[in-house]
């Protein structure tokens, strides 16, 4: 194994350095899989026209009919450069988790907005930055 992907937020150096030192030549690659996977497999014809991820976790997306909003802890939509939960709506209804409507309701609201669990913001130019997760998966 040469590369090992992380399906969550950027892995802090304090965690990656020992792994990379002890398991050379393995490289850990971080990503924001929930948001990116959903956006890139949203079922919208032709999407994504352009998705670029830079080292700063700037995601450049040609949204092609996908609406994105950032919500604060009270569920209120935020303006540019304010960090909150990344949500999107592609105009389609997700069928949900198999036989698990409670978990489905935690992710898809009554207006079909998908709550990714990723934290980020949209800047004044419309670029989406994914910076963290709402809750840590590993403790």
XYZ file of C-alpha atoms in Angstrom:
139
model
C 0.000 0.000 0.000
C 1.372 3.386 -0.981
C -1.543 5.750 -0.376
C -4.272 5.656 2.227
C -7.210 8.036 1.815
C -9.060 9.639 4.678
C -12.749 10.165 4.098
C -13.247 13.067 6.407
C -11.518 16.333 7.204
C -7.886 17.345 6.939
C -5.844 15.094 9.175
C -3.766 17.071 11.653
C 0.009 16.749 11.351
C 0.241 15.523 14.947
C -1.618 12.393 13.782
C -0.106 11.916 10.332
C 3.564 12.384 11.168
C 3.923 9.258 13.360
C 1.972 7.127 10.882
C 4.030 8.289 7.935
C 7.296 7.793 9.862
C 6.401 4.265 10.966
C 4.733 3.017 7.796
C 6.888 4.417 5.008
C 6.300 4.718 2.099
C 2.578 5.027 2.910
C 1.162 8.513 2.393
C -2.059 9.657 4.009
C -4.347 11.714 1.805
C -7.161 13.649 3.355
C -10.383 14.688 1.768
C -13.870 15.909 2.462
C -15.616 12.925 1.063
C -19.160 13.546 2.210
C -19.560 16.924 0.552
C -17.475 16.043 -2.502
C -19.027 12.628 -3.005
C -22.511 14.038 -2.806
C -21.782 16.949 -5.118
C -19.981 14.835 -7.692
C -22.577 12.046 -7.719
C -25.660 14.183 -7.349
C -27.342 12.832 -10.434
C -27.352 16.219 -12.106
C -26.630 15.755 -15.781
C -23.098 16.766 -16.648
C -22.045 17.555 -13.087
C -19.398 18.374 -12.171
C -18.269 20.590 -14.978
C -15.401 21.754 -12.794
C -14.385 20.673 -9.333
C -10.917 21.577 -8.118
C -9.555 20.990 -4.654
C -6.561 23.048 -3.652
C -4.298 22.642 -0.648
C -6.391 25.263 1.127
C -9.470 23.047 0.676
C -10.978 25.564 -1.707
C -13.517 23.774 -3.848
C -14.294 25.423 -7.138
C -17.583 24.096 -8.384
C -19.685 24.864 -11.425
C -22.883 24.187 -9.517
C -25.049 23.388 -12.576
C -28.385 23.660 -10.806
C -27.222 22.596 -7.364
C -28.052 25.023 -4.585
C -25.632 25.279 -1.677
C -26.243 27.030 1.612
C -24.386 27.351 4.878
C -26.427 27.012 8.073
C -25.550 28.161 11.580
C -26.329 26.117 14.712
C -29.910 27.454 14.743
C -30.494 26.408 11.121
C -30.345 29.952 9.731
C -28.734 30.526 6.322
C -25.491 32.490 6.471
C -23.887 34.987 4.138
C -20.392 34.942 2.630
C -17.387 33.968 4.748
C -19.419 32.668 7.701
C -18.630 29.097 8.776
C -21.526 26.697 9.209
C -22.849 23.345 8.045
C -22.713 22.803 4.292
C -26.111 21.853 2.867
C -27.163 21.354 -0.720
C -30.264 20.732 -2.789
C -30.062 19.302 -6.294
C -33.812 19.257 -6.887
C -34.062 15.515 -6.314
C -35.363 13.554 -3.351
C -32.980 11.051 -1.825
C -34.688 7.774 -0.918
C -32.743 7.594 2.320
C -31.080 4.915 4.359
C -32.600 1.469 3.909
C -35.234 0.899 6.600
C -33.854 3.723 8.720
C -36.113 6.785 8.437
C -34.799 8.356 11.659
C -31.228 8.595 10.346
C -32.538 9.721 6.954
C -34.392 12.641 8.588
C -31.152 13.721 10.264
C -29.543 14.196 6.857
C -32.395 15.229 4.530
C -34.850 17.818 5.756
C -38.485 18.310 4.704
C -37.440 20.608 1.838
C -34.980 18.002 0.462
C -31.861 19.850 1.641
C -29.028 17.415 2.380
C -27.108 18.236 5.566
C -23.579 16.979 4.864
C -22.150 17.206 8.367
C -19.230 19.145 6.895
C -18.352 22.635 8.097
C -17.354 25.286 5.625
C -18.203 28.580 4.051
C -18.802 30.168 0.674
C -16.685 33.229 -0.034
C -17.846 36.394 -1.773
C -16.837 34.921 -5.158
C -18.960 31.806 -4.650
C -16.136 29.385 -3.859
C -16.904 26.696 -1.314
C -14.319 25.963 1.393
C -14.650 22.750 3.413
C -12.758 23.129 6.673
C -13.961 20.603 9.257
C -16.641 18.146 10.384
C -19.463 18.900 12.805
C -18.449 15.988 14.979
C -15.271 13.982 15.109
C -15.498 10.433 13.881
C -12.345 9.389 15.756
C -11.706 10.388 19.327
